[in-house]
Amino acid sequence: MENTEAKKIVLSAIQPTGTPTLGNYLGALRNWKNMADDNECFYAVADLHSLTVRPEPKLLRQRTKEMYALLLALGLDPERNTVFVQSHVNAHAQLAWILDCYTQFGEAARMTQFKDKSEKHPEIVNVGLFAYPTLMAADILLYQTDFVPIGADQSQHLEITRDIAERFNTLYGDTFKMPEPFIGKKGAKVMSLQDPTKKMSKSDTNVKGFISVLDEPDVIVRKIKSAVTDSEARVYYGEGKDGVNNLMTIYACCTGKSFDEIEQEFEGKGYGDFKAAVAESVVEELRPLQTEFARLIADKAYLEDCMKLGADKASYFANKTLRKAMKKVGLYSVK
Ligand code: ATP
Ligand code: MG
């Protein structure tokens, strides 16, 4: 891939399965923004992935537009970064098929997300859900990606991507670059407010378990107030304190304070004060994003222009890798 300034290539994607949660934001999206200035970034709304849970078509269209607006609202510049909708770039589904044929059934069956989601949606355990990681591998490998900013829950999928790439490269010679995960130190796994042993998910049916990045301030205050903690009423990070640990992580991410500083701040105070401070910090952290989103979502023409620009730019890069891979496996091409 031409890369005149030798910038690192970054790719990540998010499914339009609902409004992003604070977990998506702190674990992934905030890093997308932080990496945007110094790298060549490709960011996608993973609408093909979201078909695995068979969303209502009208809702999927609406959520795709909203997710796209939210990505721009992070402050991503659609001229400098490539922000696109996955299904607008045909190469993703095409390479995914090829990679399916270079992935073992057993390795895909080991994926925790597949097991979790099959349990959650026993009525729709479809082949797409099973093949999710190969589509994700295609997303990443098409752009000769160096870094993939993700939350900790996706590290297994990044591992399988590397395994697939290595297998392919060993068979056919260098085709794909080996991608590295970029997982932040704090916020890599924000937990559910109602069950702090499970990760916060935007598709959770219990809306009290997650904070959506578009929640109104009073909703955020209410949800954090009712977050599950423990009976000890002491703010410190420790074993058996999953709920408090999670709130401390959130507070640390939103204020930049260390866990030690937070413990000192709330020494001798109860969970009421602590939760109020956490809520306040979240409201402030999300305020600029919410303001910008409100402005962008009202401008459909602008959003669609950006989508087209993003799809053209992404297709240009993706097709180069796709053509290379097709040739290597022996698919017949005519000039
Ligand atoms: P779904 O429940 O539909 O899978 P999700 O909340 O898991 O939704 P994804 O679109 O699958 O969101 O993931 C988008 C990004 O957010 C990924 O990089 C993922 O690792 C990250 N992420 C998801 N949940 C969390 C979380 N609780 N904490 C930190 N990062 C997260
Ligand atoms: Mg997910």
mmCIF file of C-alpha atoms and ligand atoms in Angstrom:
data_model
loop_
_atom_site.group_PDB
_atom_site.id
_atom_site.type_symbol
_atom_site.label_atom_id
_atom_site.label_comp_id
_atom_site.label_asym_id
_atom_site.label_seq_id
_atom_site.Cartn_x
_atom_site.Cartn_y
_atom_site.Cartn_z
ATOM 1 C CA MET A 1 0.000 0.000 0.000
ATOM 2 C CA GLU A 2 1.325 3.476 -0.806
ATOM 3 C CA ASN A 3 1.928 5.248 2.414
ATOM 4 C CA THR A 4 4.089 8.217 1.669
ATOM 5 C CA GLU A 5 4.526 9.539 5.202
ATOM 6 C CA ALA A 6 5.023 6.004 6.561
ATOM 7 C CA LYS A 7 2.147 6.578 8.913
ATOM 8 C CA LYS A 8 0.835 3.543 10.725
ATOM 9 C CA ILE A 9 -2.419 2.138 9.468
ATOM 10 C CA VAL A 10 -5.240 1.871 11.965
ATOM 11 C CA LEU A 11 -8.550 0.125 11.421
ATOM 12 C CA SER A 12 -11.496 -0.461 13.676
ATOM 13 C CA ALA A 13 -15.215 -0.975 13.361
ATOM 14 C CA ILE A 14 -18.336 -0.837 15.472
ATOM 15 C CA GLN A 15 -21.658 -2.543 14.880
ATOM 16 C CA PRO A 16 -24.833 -0.465 14.509
ATOM 17 C CA THR A 17 -26.631 -2.706 17.009
ATOM 18 C CA GLY A 18 -27.668 0.197 19.232
ATOM 19 C CA THR A 19 -26.367 3.491 20.504
ATOM 20 C CA PRO A 20 -22.772 3.023 21.693
ATOM 21 C CA THR A 21 -22.355 2.568 25.406
ATOM 22 C CA LEU A 22 -19.894 4.196 27.707
ATOM 23 C CA GLY A 23 -17.988 0.898 27.363
ATOM 24 C CA ASN A 24 -17.675 1.253 23.587
ATOM 25 C CA TYR A 25 -16.666 4.853 24.069
ATOM 26 C CA LEU A 26 -14.021 4.373 26.763
ATOM 27 C CA GLY A 27 -12.784 1.035 25.441
ATOM 28 C CA ALA A 28 -12.665 1.810 21.750
ATOM 29 C CA LEU A 29 -14.097 5.035 20.318
ATOM 30 C CA ARG A 30 -12.087 7.425 22.446
ATOM 31 C CA ASN A 31 -8.918 5.727 21.242
ATOM 32 C CA TRP A 32 -10.126 6.005 17.655
ATOM 33 C CA LYS A 33 -10.194 9.749 18.088
ATOM 34 C CA ASN A 34 -6.841 9.845 19.880
ATOM 35 C CA MET A 35 -5.158 7.902 17.085
ATOM 36 C CA ALA A 36 -6.769 9.897 14.285
ATOM 37 C CA ASP A 37 -4.212 12.690 13.946
ATOM 38 C CA ASP A 38 -0.983 10.736 13.726
ATOM 39 C CA ASN A 39 -2.052 7.668 11.762
ATOM 40 C CA GLU A 40 -3.799 6.680 8.545
ATOM 41 C CA CYS A 41 -7.143 5.643 9.995
ATOM 42 C CA PHE A 42 -9.970 3.552 8.583
ATOM 43 C CA TYR A 43 -13.079 3.457 10.735
ATOM 44 C CA ALA A 44 -16.194 1.534 9.794
ATOM 45 C CA VAL A 45 -19.784 1.065 10.808
ATOM 46 C CA ALA A 46 -19.938 -2.740 10.747
ATOM 47 C CA ASP A 47 -23.448 -3.165 9.387
ATOM 48 C CA LEU A 48 -22.703 -6.568 7.814
ATOM 49 C CA HIS A 49 -21.619 -7.894 11.193
ATOM 50 C CA SER A 50 -24.814 -6.692 12.796
ATOM 51 C CA LEU A 51 -26.910 -8.832 10.421
ATOM 52 C CA THR A 52 -25.842 -11.784 12.582
ATOM 53 C CA VAL A 53 -28.549 -10.790 15.058
ATOM 54 C CA ARG A 54 -31.125 -10.091 12.308
ATOM 55 C CA PRO A 55 -32.096 -6.541 13.168
ATOM 56 C CA GLU A 56 -35.325 -5.030 11.945
ATOM 57 C CA PRO A 57 -34.384 -3.531 8.509
ATOM 58 C CA LYS A 58 -35.726 -0.051 9.151
ATOM 59 C CA LEU A 59 -34.011 0.076 12.513
ATOM 60 C CA LEU A 60 -30.728 -1.092 11.021
ATOM 61 C CA ARG A 61 -30.806 1.713 8.439
ATOM 62 C CA GLN A 62 -31.557 4.277 11.111
ATOM 63 C CA ARG A 63 -28.868 2.981 13.457
ATOM 64 C CA THR A 64 -26.295 2.903 10.677
ATOM 65 C CA LYS A 65 -26.875 6.586 9.984
ATOM 66 C CA GLU A 66 -26.792 7.393 13.705
ATOM 67 C CA MET A 67 -23.614 5.434 14.281
ATOM 68 C CA TYR A 68 -21.978 7.156 11.338
ATOM 69 C CA ALA A 69 -22.980 10.578 12.706
ATOM 70 C CA LEU A 70 -21.605 9.578 16.092
ATOM 71 C CA LEU A 71 -18.240 8.674 14.609
ATOM 72 C CA LEU A 72 -18.002 12.098 13.006
ATOM 73 C CA ALA A 73 -19.198 13.634 16.275
ATOM 74 C CA LEU A 74 -16.131 12.142 17.983
ATOM 75 C CA GLY A 75 -14.248 14.772 16.035
ATOM 76 C CA LEU A 76 -13.047 12.513 13.222
ATOM 77 C CA ASP A 77 -12.361 14.468 10.071
ATOM 78 C CA PRO A 78 -13.951 12.662 7.103
ATOM 79 C CA GLU A 79 -11.432 14.244 4.734
ATOM 80 C CA ARG A 80 -8.373 13.090 6.654
ATOM 81 C CA ASN A 81 -9.699 9.815 8.064
ATOM 82 C CA THR A 82 -11.601 7.227 6.098
ATOM 83 C CA VAL A 83 -14.957 6.813 7.801
ATOM 84 C CA PHE A 84 -17.220 4.398 5.956
ATOM 85 C CA VAL A 85 -20.034 1.889 6.091
ATOM 86 C CA GLN A 86 -18.787 -1.692 5.786
ATOM 87 C CA SER A 87 -21.434 -2.859 3.291
ATOM 88 C CA HIS A 88 -20.504 0.027 0.952
ATOM 89 C CA VAL A 89 -17.172 -1.655 0.284
ATOM 90 C CA ASN A 90 -17.770 -4.963 -1.505
ATOM 91 C CA ALA A 91 -14.291 -6.254 -0.832
ATOM 92 C CA HIS A 92 -15.140 -7.043 2.821
ATOM 93 C CA ALA A 93 -17.665 -9.753 2.020
ATOM 94 C CA GLN A 94 -15.528 -11.042 -0.862
ATOM 95 C CA LEU A 95 -12.352 -11.453 1.152
ATOM 96 C CA ALA A 96 -14.339 -12.897 4.059
ATOM 97 C CA TRP A 97 -15.451 -15.774 1.831
ATOM 98 C CA ILE A 98 -11.886 -16.513 0.802
ATOM 99 C CA LEU A 99 -10.755 -16.416 4.434
ATOM 100 C CA ASP A 100 -13.622 -18.733 5.432
ATOM 101 C CA CYS A 101 -11.913 -21.347 3.302
ATOM 102 C CA TYR A 102 -8.642 -20.854 5.191
ATOM 103 C CA THR A 103 -10.149 -21.065 8.667
ATOM 104 C CA GLN A 104 -10.718 -24.307 10.506
ATOM 105 C CA PHE A 105 -14.175 -25.112 11.829
ATOM 106 C CA GLY A 106 -12.655 -25.942 15.218
ATOM 107 C CA GLU A 107 -10.875 -22.624 15.619
ATOM 108 C CA ALA A 108 -14.013 -20.617 14.859
ATOM 109 C CA ALA A 109 -16.052 -22.803 17.229
ATOM 110 C CA ARG A 110 -13.725 -21.876 20.098
ATOM 111 C CA MET A 111 -14.595 -18.179 19.981
ATOM 112 C CA THR A 112 -16.107 -16.960 23.254
ATOM 113 C CA GLN A 113 -18.277 -14.377 21.525
ATOM 114 C CA PHE A 114 -19.852 -17.119 19.402
ATOM 115 C CA LYS A 115 -20.585 -19.173 22.506
ATOM 116 C CA ASP A 116 -21.960 -16.164 24.439
ATOM 117 C CA LYS A 117 -24.128 -14.888 21.612
ATOM 118 C CA SER A 118 -25.439 -18.362 20.749
ATOM 119 C CA GLU A 119 -26.564 -18.653 24.347
ATOM 120 C CA LYS A 120 -28.128 -15.195 24.303
ATOM 121 C CA HIS A 121 -29.927 -15.729 20.986
ATOM 122 C CA PRO A 122 -30.594 -19.485 20.816
ATOM 123 C CA GLU A 123 -33.264 -18.888 18.164
ATOM 124 C CA ILE A 124 -30.803 -17.469 15.616
ATOM 125 C CA VAL A 125 -27.530 -19.340 15.857
ATOM 126 C CA ASN A 126 -26.738 -18.743 12.199
ATOM 127 C CA VAL A 127 -23.677 -19.369 10.034
ATOM 128 C CA GLY A 128 -23.019 -15.614 9.989
ATOM 129 C CA LEU A 129 -22.615 -15.563 13.753
ATOM 130 C CA PHE A 130 -20.182 -18.436 13.454
ATOM 131 C CA ALA A 131 -18.248 -16.740 10.634
ATOM 132 C CA TYR A 132 -18.148 -13.359 12.393
ATOM 133 C CA PRO A 133 -14.381 -13.580 13.076
ATOM 134 C CA THR A 134 -13.477 -14.228 9.428
ATOM 135 C CA LEU A 135 -15.439 -11.163 8.337
ATOM 136 C CA MET A 136 -13.621 -9.224 11.038
ATOM 137 C CA ALA A 137 -10.330 -10.657 9.783
ATOM 138 C CA ALA A 138 -11.227 -9.433 6.292
ATOM 139 C CA ASP A 139 -12.027 -5.955 7.639
ATOM 140 C CA ILE A 140 -8.600 -5.757 9.207
ATOM 141 C CA LEU A 141 -6.423 -7.505 6.622
ATOM 142 C CA LEU A 142 -7.831 -5.602 3.622
ATOM 143 C CA TYR A 143 -6.157 -2.395 4.791
ATOM 144 C CA GLN A 144 -2.736 -3.889 5.656
ATOM 145 C CA THR A 145 -3.479 -2.682 9.151
ATOM 146 C CA ASP A 146 -0.794 -2.076 11.790
ATOM 147 C CA PHE A 147 -3.027 -1.374 14.798
ATOM 148 C CA VAL A 148 -6.581 -2.265 15.732
ATOM 149 C CA PRO A 149 -7.975 -0.233 18.644
ATOM 150 C CA ILE A 150 -10.447 -2.556 20.373
ATOM 151 C CA GLY A 151 -11.861 -3.349 23.773
ATOM 152 C CA ALA A 152 -10.480 -6.392 25.600
ATOM 153 C CA ASP A 153 -13.493 -8.511 24.565
ATOM 154 C CA GLN A 154 -12.279 -8.523 20.964
ATOM 155 C CA SER A 155 -8.713 -9.676 21.603
ATOM 156 C CA GLN A 156 -9.578 -13.292 20.772
ATOM 157 C CA HIS A 157 -10.888 -12.209 17.371
ATOM 158 C CA LEU A 158 -7.679 -10.324 16.735
ATOM 159 C CA GLU A 159 -5.720 -13.469 17.601
ATOM 160 C CA ILE A 160 -7.652 -15.558 15.096
ATOM 161 C CA THR A 161 -7.128 -12.816 12.497
ATOM 162 C CA ARG A 162 -3.397 -13.155 13.031
ATOM 163 C CA ASP A 163 -3.594 -16.944 12.792
ATOM 164 C CA ILE A 164 -5.508 -16.750 9.522
ATOM 165 C CA ALA A 165 -3.108 -14.165 8.091
ATOM 166 C CA GLU A 166 -0.107 -16.242 9.062
ATOM 167 C CA ARG A 167 -1.584 -19.382 7.523
ATOM 168 C CA PHE A 168 -2.347 -17.547 4.290
ATOM 169 C CA ASN A 169 1.068 -15.880 4.138
ATOM 170 C CA THR A 170 2.811 -19.199 4.773
ATOM 171 C CA LEU A 171 0.911 -20.867 1.955
ATOM 172 C CA TYR A 172 1.117 -18.083 -0.611
ATOM 173 C CA GLY A 173 3.873 -15.689 0.419
ATOM 174 C CA ASP A 174 3.455 -12.276 2.032
ATOM 175 C CA THR A 175 -0.029 -11.014 1.338
ATOM 176 C CA PHE A 176 -1.318 -9.574 4.600
ATOM 177 C CA LYS A 177 0.390 -7.463 7.219
ATOM 178 C CA MET A 178 0.273 -8.840 10.788
ATOM 179 C CA PRO A 179 -2.017 -6.569 12.779
ATOM 180 C CA GLU A 180 -1.442 -5.719 16.453
ATOM 181 C CA PRO A 181 -4.272 -5.009 18.875
ATOM 182 C CA PHE A 182 -4.309 -1.636 20.588
ATOM 183 C CA ILE A 183 -6.052 -2.091 23.910
ATOM 184 C CA GLY A 184 -6.046 0.863 26.321
ATOM 185 C CA LYS A 185 -4.869 0.350 29.917
ATOM 186 C CA LYS A 186 -8.018 1.695 31.541
ATOM 187 C CA GLY A 187 -11.533 1.289 30.188
ATOM 188 C CA ALA A 188 -10.609 -1.731 28.058
ATOM 189 C CA LYS A 189 -13.468 -3.575 29.661
ATOM 190 C CA VAL A 190 -16.231 -1.527 31.202
ATOM 191 C CA MET A 191 -18.658 -3.773 33.045
ATOM 192 C CA SER A 192 -22.442 -3.775 33.247
ATOM 193 C CA LEU A 193 -23.809 -1.498 35.981
ATOM 194 C CA GLN A 194 -26.306 -4.174 36.978
ATOM 195 C CA ASP A 195 -24.035 -7.219 36.739
ATOM 196 C CA PRO A 196 -20.437 -6.063 37.068
ATOM 197 C CA THR A 197 -19.122 -9.524 36.213
ATOM 198 C CA LYS A 198 -20.395 -9.102 32.630
ATOM 199 C CA LYS A 199 -19.197 -6.579 30.101
ATOM 200 C CA MET A 200 -21.356 -3.572 29.323
ATOM 201 C CA SER A 201 -23.064 -4.201 25.943
ATOM 202 C CA LYS A 202 -25.195 -1.970 23.786
ATOM 203 C CA SER A 203 -27.423 -4.901 22.904
ATOM 204 C CA ASP A 204 -28.154 -5.694 26.597
ATOM 205 C CA THR A 205 -31.902 -6.048 27.105
ATOM 206 C CA ASN A 206 -31.637 -4.488 30.569
ATOM 207 C CA VAL A 207 -31.103 -0.807 29.757
ATOM 208 C CA LYS A 208 -30.110 -0.084 33.355
ATOM 209 C CA GLY A 209 -26.960 -2.125 32.750
ATOM 210 C CA PHE A 210 -25.443 0.347 30.317
ATOM 211 C CA ILE A 211 -25.021 4.053 29.812
ATOM 212 C CA SER A 212 -25.535 5.052 26.230
ATOM 213 C CA VAL A 213 -23.352 7.905 25.013
ATOM 214 C CA LEU A 214 -26.535 9.798 24.125
ATOM 215 C CA ASP A 215 -28.253 9.362 27.505
ATOM 216 C CA GLU A 216 -29.521 12.624 28.991
ATOM 217 C CA PRO A 217 -27.693 13.835 32.127
ATOM 218 C CA ASP A 218 -30.563 12.906 34.461
ATOM 219 C CA VAL A 219 -30.669 9.384 33.002
ATOM 220 C CA ILE A 220 -26.927 9.008 33.545
ATOM 221 C CA VAL A 221 -27.287 10.153 37.167
ATOM 222 C CA ARG A 222 -30.142 7.713 37.746
ATOM 223 C CA LYS A 223 -28.372 4.731 36.188
ATOM 224 C CA ILE A 224 -25.173 5.310 38.144
ATOM 225 C CA LYS A 225 -27.145 5.800 41.347
ATOM 226 C CA SER A 226 -28.735 2.390 40.903
ATOM 227 C CA ALA A 227 -25.469 0.685 39.913
ATOM 228 C CA VAL A 228 -24.796 -2.493 41.881
ATOM 229 C CA THR A 229 -22.014 -2.093 44.475
ATOM 230 C CA ASP A 230 -21.480 -3.882 47.800
ATOM 231 C CA SER A 231 -22.350 -3.391 51.462
ATOM 232 C CA GLU A 232 -18.926 -2.240 52.616
ATOM 233 C CA ALA A 233 -19.459 1.439 51.764
ATOM 234 C CA ARG A 234 -15.735 2.087 51.252
ATOM 235 C CA VAL A 235 -14.301 3.314 47.988
ATOM 236 C CA TYR A 236 -11.202 1.335 47.060
ATOM 237 C CA TYR A 237 -10.157 -0.969 44.232
ATOM 238 C CA GLY A 238 -10.063 -4.560 45.389
ATOM 239 C CA GLU A 239 -11.138 -8.147 45.041
ATOM 240 C CA GLY A 240 -14.834 -8.860 45.398
ATOM 241 C CA LYS A 241 -15.655 -5.218 44.691
ATOM 242 C CA ASP A 242 -16.544 -5.582 41.009
ATOM 243 C CA GLY A 243 -19.193 -2.856 41.080
ATOM 244 C CA VAL A 244 -16.979 -0.283 42.806
ATOM 245 C CA ASN A 245 -13.975 -1.280 40.682
ATOM 246 C CA ASN A 246 -16.038 -0.626 37.592
ATOM 247 C CA LEU A 247 -17.218 2.794 38.782
ATOM 248 C CA MET A 248 -13.652 3.679 39.755
ATOM 249 C CA THR A 249 -12.482 2.700 36.271
ATOM 250 C CA ILE A 250 -15.143 4.881 34.702
ATOM 251 C CA TYR A 251 -14.280 7.791 36.995
ATOM 252 C CA ALA A 252 -10.551 7.357 36.317
ATOM 253 C CA CYS A 253 -11.151 7.392 32.557
ATOM 254 C CA CYS A 254 -13.328 10.498 32.684
ATOM 255 C CA THR A 255 -11.143 12.539 35.059
ATOM 256 C CA GLY A 256 -7.636 11.240 34.410
ATOM 257 C CA LYS A 257 -7.248 10.526 38.160
ATOM 258 C CA SER A 258 -5.383 7.452 39.412
ATOM 259 C CA PHE A 259 -7.042 4.838 41.635
ATOM 260 C CA ASP A 260 -4.944 6.085 44.602
ATOM 261 C CA GLU A 261 -6.152 9.626 44.092
ATOM 262 C CA ILE A 262 -9.740 8.421 43.897
ATOM 263 C CA GLU A 263 -9.411 6.401 47.106
ATOM 264 C CA GLN A 264 -8.069 9.486 48.890
ATOM 265 C CA GLU A 265 -10.774 11.718 47.478
ATOM 266 C CA PHE A 266 -13.535 9.517 48.888
ATOM 267 C CA GLU A 267 -11.878 8.520 52.152
ATOM 268 C CA GLY A 268 -14.542 8.609 54.866
ATOM 269 C CA LYS A 269 -17.319 9.225 52.342
ATOM 270 C CA GLY A 270 -20.075 6.845 51.309
ATOM 271 C CA TYR A 271 -21.178 5.538 47.934
ATOM 272 C CA GLY A 272 -23.729 8.346 47.536
ATOM 273 C CA ASP A 273 -21.030 11.019 47.170
ATOM 274 C CA PHE A 274 -18.904 8.733 45.058
ATOM 275 C CA LYS A 275 -21.697 7.895 42.634
ATOM 276 C CA ALA A 276 -22.672 11.551 42.287
ATOM 277 C CA ALA A 277 -19.091 12.424 41.348
ATOM 278 C CA VAL A 278 -18.856 9.549 38.869
ATOM 279 C CA ALA A 279 -22.119 10.593 37.217
ATOM 280 C CA GLU A 280 -20.994 14.201 36.966
ATOM 281 C CA SER A 281 -17.704 13.206 35.330
ATOM 282 C CA VAL A 282 -19.515 11.033 32.773
ATOM 283 C CA VAL A 283 -21.991 13.809 31.929
ATOM 284 C CA GLU A 284 -19.102 16.229 31.339
ATOM 285 C CA GLU A 285 -17.095 13.722 29.299
ATOM 286 C CA LEU A 286 -20.028 13.047 26.970
ATOM 287 C CA ARG A 287 -21.345 16.593 26.635
ATOM 288 C CA PRO A 288 -19.295 17.706 23.587
ATOM 289 C CA LEU A 289 -20.075 14.447 21.761
ATOM 290 C CA GLN A 290 -23.793 14.868 22.374
ATOM 291 C CA THR A 291 -23.812 18.479 21.173
ATOM 292 C CA GLU A 292 -21.942 17.642 17.988
ATOM 293 C CA PHE A 293 -24.130 14.602 17.328
ATOM 294 C CA ALA A 294 -27.309 16.705 17.543
ATOM 295 C CA ARG A 295 -25.900 19.041 14.898
ATOM 296 C CA LEU A 296 -24.746 16.301 12.509
ATOM 297 C CA ILE A 297 -27.752 14.001 12.660
ATOM 298 C CA ALA A 298 -29.917 16.806 11.315
ATOM 299 C CA ASP A 299 -27.803 16.999 8.156
ATOM 300 C CA LYS A 300 -28.523 13.842 6.175
ATOM 301 C CA ALA A 301 -27.109 15.215 2.902
ATOM 302 C CA TYR A 302 -23.765 15.948 4.528
ATOM 303 C CA LEU A 303 -23.641 12.531 6.189
ATOM 304 C CA GLU A 304 -24.355 10.773 2.901
ATOM 305 C CA ASP A 305 -21.681 12.802 1.088
ATOM 306 C CA CYS A 306 -19.193 11.741 3.743
ATOM 307 C CA MET A 307 -20.324 8.115 3.465
ATOM 308 C CA LYS A 308 -19.698 8.146 -0.287
ATOM 309 C CA LEU A 309 -16.312 9.752 0.107
ATOM 310 C CA GLY A 310 -15.389 7.186 2.770
ATOM 311 C CA ALA A 311 -16.567 4.250 0.652
ATOM 312 C CA ASP A 312 -14.555 5.427 -2.371
ATOM 313 C CA LYS A 313 -11.387 5.884 -0.365
ATOM 314 C CA ALA A 314 -11.793 2.589 1.479
ATOM 315 C CA SER A 315 -12.595 0.675 -1.721
ATOM 316 C CA TYR A 316 -9.452 1.930 -3.402
ATOM 317 C CA PHE A 317 -7.213 0.458 -0.687
ATOM 318 C CA ALA A 318 -9.312 -2.627 -0.003
ATOM 319 C CA ASN A 319 -9.524 -3.665 -3.651
ATOM 320 C CA LYS A 320 -5.761 -3.683 -4.002
ATOM 321 C CA THR A 321 -5.415 -6.280 -1.249
ATOM 322 C CA LEU A 322 -8.445 -8.212 -2.479
ATOM 323 C CA ARG A 323 -7.005 -8.483 -6.003
ATOM 324 C CA LYS A 324 -3.725 -9.709 -4.578
ATOM 325 C CA ALA A 325 -5.425 -12.376 -2.456
ATOM 326 C CA MET A 326 -7.653 -13.522 -5.324
ATOM 327 C CA LYS A 327 -4.665 -13.931 -7.563
ATOM 328 C CA LYS A 328 -2.698 -15.865 -4.943
ATOM 329 C CA VAL A 329 -5.421 -18.452 -4.397
ATOM 330 C CA GLY A 330 -5.761 -18.969 -8.133
ATOM 331 C CA LEU A 331 -9.004 -17.249 -9.014
ATOM 332 C CA TYR A 332 -8.971 -16.602 -12.735
ATOM 333 C CA SER A 333 -8.684 -12.968 -13.738
ATOM 334 C CA VAL A 334 -8.990 -11.298 -17.127
ATOM 335 C CA LYS A 335 -7.340 -7.993 -17.918
HETATM 336 P P1 ATP B 1 -22.964 -5.965 20.814
HETATM 337 O O1 ATP B 1 -23.547 -6.293 22.150
HETATM 338 O O2 ATP B 1 -23.960 -5.729 19.739
HETATM 339 O O3 ATP B 1 -21.867 -6.923 20.399
HETATM 340 P P2 ATP B 1 -20.943 -4.202 21.792
HETATM 341 O O4 ATP B 1 -21.279 -3.227 22.869
HETATM 342 O O5 ATP B 1 -20.164 -5.427 22.168
HETATM 343 O O6 ATP B 1 -22.284 -4.557 21.032
HETATM 344 P P3 ATP B 1 -19.377 -3.891 19.360
HETATM 345 O O7 ATP B 1 -19.884 -3.117 18.199
HETATM 346 O O8 ATP B 1 -19.411 -5.389 19.300
HETATM 347 O O9 ATP B 1 -20.146 -3.382 20.668
HETATM 348 O O10 ATP B 1 -17.894 -3.445 19.665
HETATM 349 C C1 ATP B 1 -17.372 -2.155 19.336
HETATM 350 C C2 ATP B 1 -16.081 -1.896 20.072
HETATM 351 O O11 ATP B 1 -16.353 -1.633 21.456
HETATM 352 C C3 ATP B 1 -15.115 -3.073 20.060
HETATM 353 O O12 ATP B 1 -13.804 -2.569 19.900
HETATM 354 C C4 ATP B 1 -15.266 -3.688 21.420
HETATM 355 O O13 ATP B 1 -14.097 -4.362 21.843
HETATM 356 C C5 ATP B 1 -15.533 -2.459 22.273
HETATM 357 N N1 ATP B 1 -16.297 -2.784 23.480
HETATM 358 C C6 ATP B 1 -17.495 -3.413 23.503
HETATM 359 N N2 ATP B 1 -17.935 -3.527 24.780
HETATM 360 C C7 ATP B 1 -16.982 -2.969 25.572
HETATM 361 C C8 ATP B 1 -16.861 -2.785 26.985
HETATM 362 N N3 ATP B 1 -17.805 -3.190 27.818
HETATM 363 N N4 ATP B 1 -15.750 -2.164 27.461
HETATM 364 C C9 ATP B 1 -14.794 -1.738 26.620
HETATM 365 N N5 ATP B 1 -14.840 -1.879 25.270
HETATM 366 C C10 ATP B 1 -15.918 -2.484 24.736
HETATM 367 MG MG MG B 2 -19.727 -6.925 20.701
#
